[in-house]
mmCIF file of C-alpha atoms in Angstrom:
data_model
loop_
_atom_site.group_PDB
_atom_site.id
_atom_site.type_symbol
_atom_site.label_atom_id
_atom_site.label_comp_id
_atom_site.label_asym_id
_atom_site.label_seq_id
_atom_site.Cartn_x
_atom_site.Cartn_y
_atom_site.Cartn_z
ATOM 1 C CA MET W 248 -25.377 -24.660 5.693
ATOM 2 C CA ALA W 249 -26.155 -28.373 5.596
ATOM 3 C CA PHE W 250 -23.541 -29.115 8.274
ATOM 4 C CA ASN W 251 -24.903 -26.342 10.477
ATOM 5 C CA LYS W 252 -28.479 -27.589 10.066
ATOM 6 C CA GLN W 253 -27.453 -31.189 10.759
ATOM 7 C CA HIS W 254 -25.527 -30.236 13.919
ATOM 8 C CA GLY W 255 -27.828 -27.471 15.150
ATOM 9 C CA ARG W 256 -25.234 -24.753 14.608
ATOM 10 C CA ILE W 257 -25.358 -21.238 13.275
ATOM 11 C CA GLY W 258 -22.681 -19.087 11.706
ATOM 12 C CA THR W 259 -19.609 -20.004 9.742
ATOM 13 C CA LEU W 260 -18.283 -23.541 10.154
ATOM 14 C CA PHE W 261 -14.695 -22.391 10.625
ATOM 15 C CA GLN W 262 -15.505 -19.222 12.551
ATOM 16 C CA THR W 263 -14.319 -20.104 16.057
ATOM 17 C CA PRO W 264 -11.443 -22.598 15.764
ATOM 18 C CA PHE W 265 -9.059 -20.130 14.121
ATOM 19 C CA LYS W 266 -7.168 -17.227 15.615
ATOM 20 C CA ARG W 267 -6.018 -14.209 13.714
ATOM 21 C CA ALA W 268 -2.742 -12.444 14.348
ATOM 22 C CA LEU W 269 -1.586 -9.128 12.988
ATOM 23 C CA VAL W 270 1.711 -9.475 11.160
ATOM 24 C CA ALA W 271 3.471 -6.413 12.511
ATOM 25 C CA LYS W 272 6.775 -6.904 10.662
ATOM 26 C CA VAL W 273 6.857 -7.918 7.015
ATOM 27 C CA GLU W 274 9.808 -10.256 7.580
ATOM 28 C CA ASP W 275 7.601 -12.315 9.922
ATOM 29 C CA LEU W 276 5.304 -13.244 7.023
ATOM 30 C CA SER W 277 7.835 -15.755 5.654
ATOM 31 C CA THR W 278 8.093 -17.467 9.039
ATOM 32 C CA LEU W 279 4.322 -17.671 9.383
ATOM 33 C CA ILE W 280 3.905 -19.120 5.891
ATOM 34 C CA ALA W 281 6.489 -21.809 6.696
ATOM 35 C CA TYR W 282 4.843 -22.426 10.093
ATOM 36 C CA ILE W 283 1.529 -23.165 8.385
ATOM 37 C CA HIS W 284 3.164 -25.484 5.855
ATOM 38 C CA LEU W 285 5.198 -27.341 8.518
ATOM 39 C CA ASN W 286 2.324 -27.798 10.980
ATOM 40 C CA PRO W 287 1.083 -31.217 9.724
ATOM 41 C CA GLN W 288 4.552 -32.714 10.188
ATOM 42 C CA LYS W 289 5.050 -31.019 13.556
ATOM 43 C CA HIS W 290 1.830 -32.563 14.863
ATOM 44 C CA GLY W 291 2.614 -36.040 13.493
ATOM 45 C CA LEU W 292 -0.048 -36.115 10.802
ATOM 46 C CA ILE W 293 2.538 -36.915 8.133
ATOM 47 C CA ALA W 294 6.252 -37.784 8.083
ATOM 48 C CA ASP W 295 7.175 -35.097 5.538
ATOM 49 C CA PHE W 296 5.231 -31.828 5.253
ATOM 50 C CA ARG W 297 6.023 -31.693 1.525
ATOM 51 C CA ASN W 298 3.659 -34.630 0.970
ATOM 52 C CA TRP W 299 0.690 -33.072 2.800
ATOM 53 C CA GLU W 300 -1.860 -32.264 0.108
ATOM 54 C CA TRP W 301 -3.964 -29.883 2.222
ATOM 55 C CA THR W 302 -1.537 -26.948 2.321
ATOM 56 C CA SER W 303 -0.510 -24.591 -0.433
ATOM 57 C CA TYR W 304 3.160 -25.686 -0.292
ATOM 58 C CA GLY W 305 2.853 -28.165 -3.150
ATOM 59 C CA LYS W 306 0.507 -25.931 -5.134
ATOM 60 C CA ILE W 307 3.060 -23.125 -5.063
ATOM 61 C CA LEU W 308 5.697 -25.404 -6.612
ATOM 62 C CA GLN W 309 3.444 -26.869 -9.318
ATOM 63 C CA PHE W 310 2.891 -25.424 -12.766
ATOM 64 C CA LYS W 311 -0.830 -26.204 -12.595
ATOM 65 C CA ARG W 312 -3.335 -23.416 -12.321
ATOM 66 C CA SER W 313 -4.728 -22.806 -8.816
ATOM 67 C CA PHE W 314 -6.227 -20.158 -6.592
ATOM 68 C CA VAL W 315 -2.863 -19.585 -4.902
ATOM 69 C CA ASP W 316 -0.945 -16.548 -6.133
ATOM 70 C CA LYS W 317 2.235 -18.544 -6.722
ATOM 71 C CA GLU W 318 4.097 -15.724 -8.414
ATOM 72 C CA PHE W 319 3.569 -13.438 -5.406
ATOM 73 C CA VAL W 320 4.701 -16.061 -2.905
ATOM 74 C CA LEU W 321 7.769 -17.140 -4.872
ATOM 75 C CA GLU W 322 8.725 -13.507 -5.465
ATOM 76 C CA TRP W 323 8.243 -12.830 -1.727
ATOM 77 C CA PHE W 324 10.800 -15.536 -0.902
ATOM 78 C CA GLY W 325 13.150 -14.504 -3.712
ATOM 79 C CA GLY W 326 12.473 -17.487 -5.975
ATOM 80 C CA LYS W 327 11.602 -21.168 -5.958
ATOM 81 C CA LYS W 328 14.933 -22.335 -4.514
ATOM 82 C CA GLN W 329 14.773 -19.790 -1.676
ATOM 83 C CA PHE W 330 11.163 -20.820 -0.942
ATOM 84 C CA ILE W 331 12.205 -24.474 -0.642
ATOM 85 C CA ASP W 332 15.351 -23.665 1.378
ATOM 86 C CA PHE W 333 13.425 -21.454 3.805
ATOM 87 C CA HIS W 334 11.073 -24.318 4.636
ATOM 88 C CA VAL W 335 13.840 -26.760 5.542
ATOM 89 C CA GLN W 336 15.678 -24.487 7.944
ATOM 90 C CA GLU W 337 15.175 -25.030 11.658
ATOM 91 C CA PHE W 338 12.690 -22.785 13.373
ATOM 92 C CA LYS W 339 12.737 -22.066 17.076
ATOM 93 C CA GLU W 340 9.337 -22.728 18.598
ATOM 94 C CA THR W 341 9.682 -19.626 20.777
ATOM 95 C CA ASP W 342 10.147 -17.389 17.733
ATOM 96 C CA ILE W 343 7.017 -18.751 16.096
ATOM 97 C CA LEU W 344 4.935 -18.642 19.285
ATOM 98 C CA SER W 345 5.759 -14.969 19.746
ATOM 99 C CA LEU W 346 4.199 -14.312 16.335
ATOM 100 C CA ILE W 347 0.972 -16.239 16.899
ATOM 101 C CA ASP W 348 0.349 -15.644 20.623
ATOM 102 C CA GLU W 349 -2.130 -12.937 21.475
#
């Protein structure tokens, strides 16, 4: 609310910059999760996405308590090793764009 007041805005701060996409096939969820985690590296914000503290990637691999449902995510990928391996495979940009384009 303070940001909105300061900048003469109304509504939610993060309302307009984000798009939503329906995940039509369950197998696409894994690709989209990896896409989100890999984005900072792809856009040159960091050399290795694993070191980017603002995604849930690291939180999922830690034993610390967090808001992320780690058990669900790791089970979704088939375990910790599979989660890590999935993130280091090469993704084709066209495959990912077809999932996020409206």
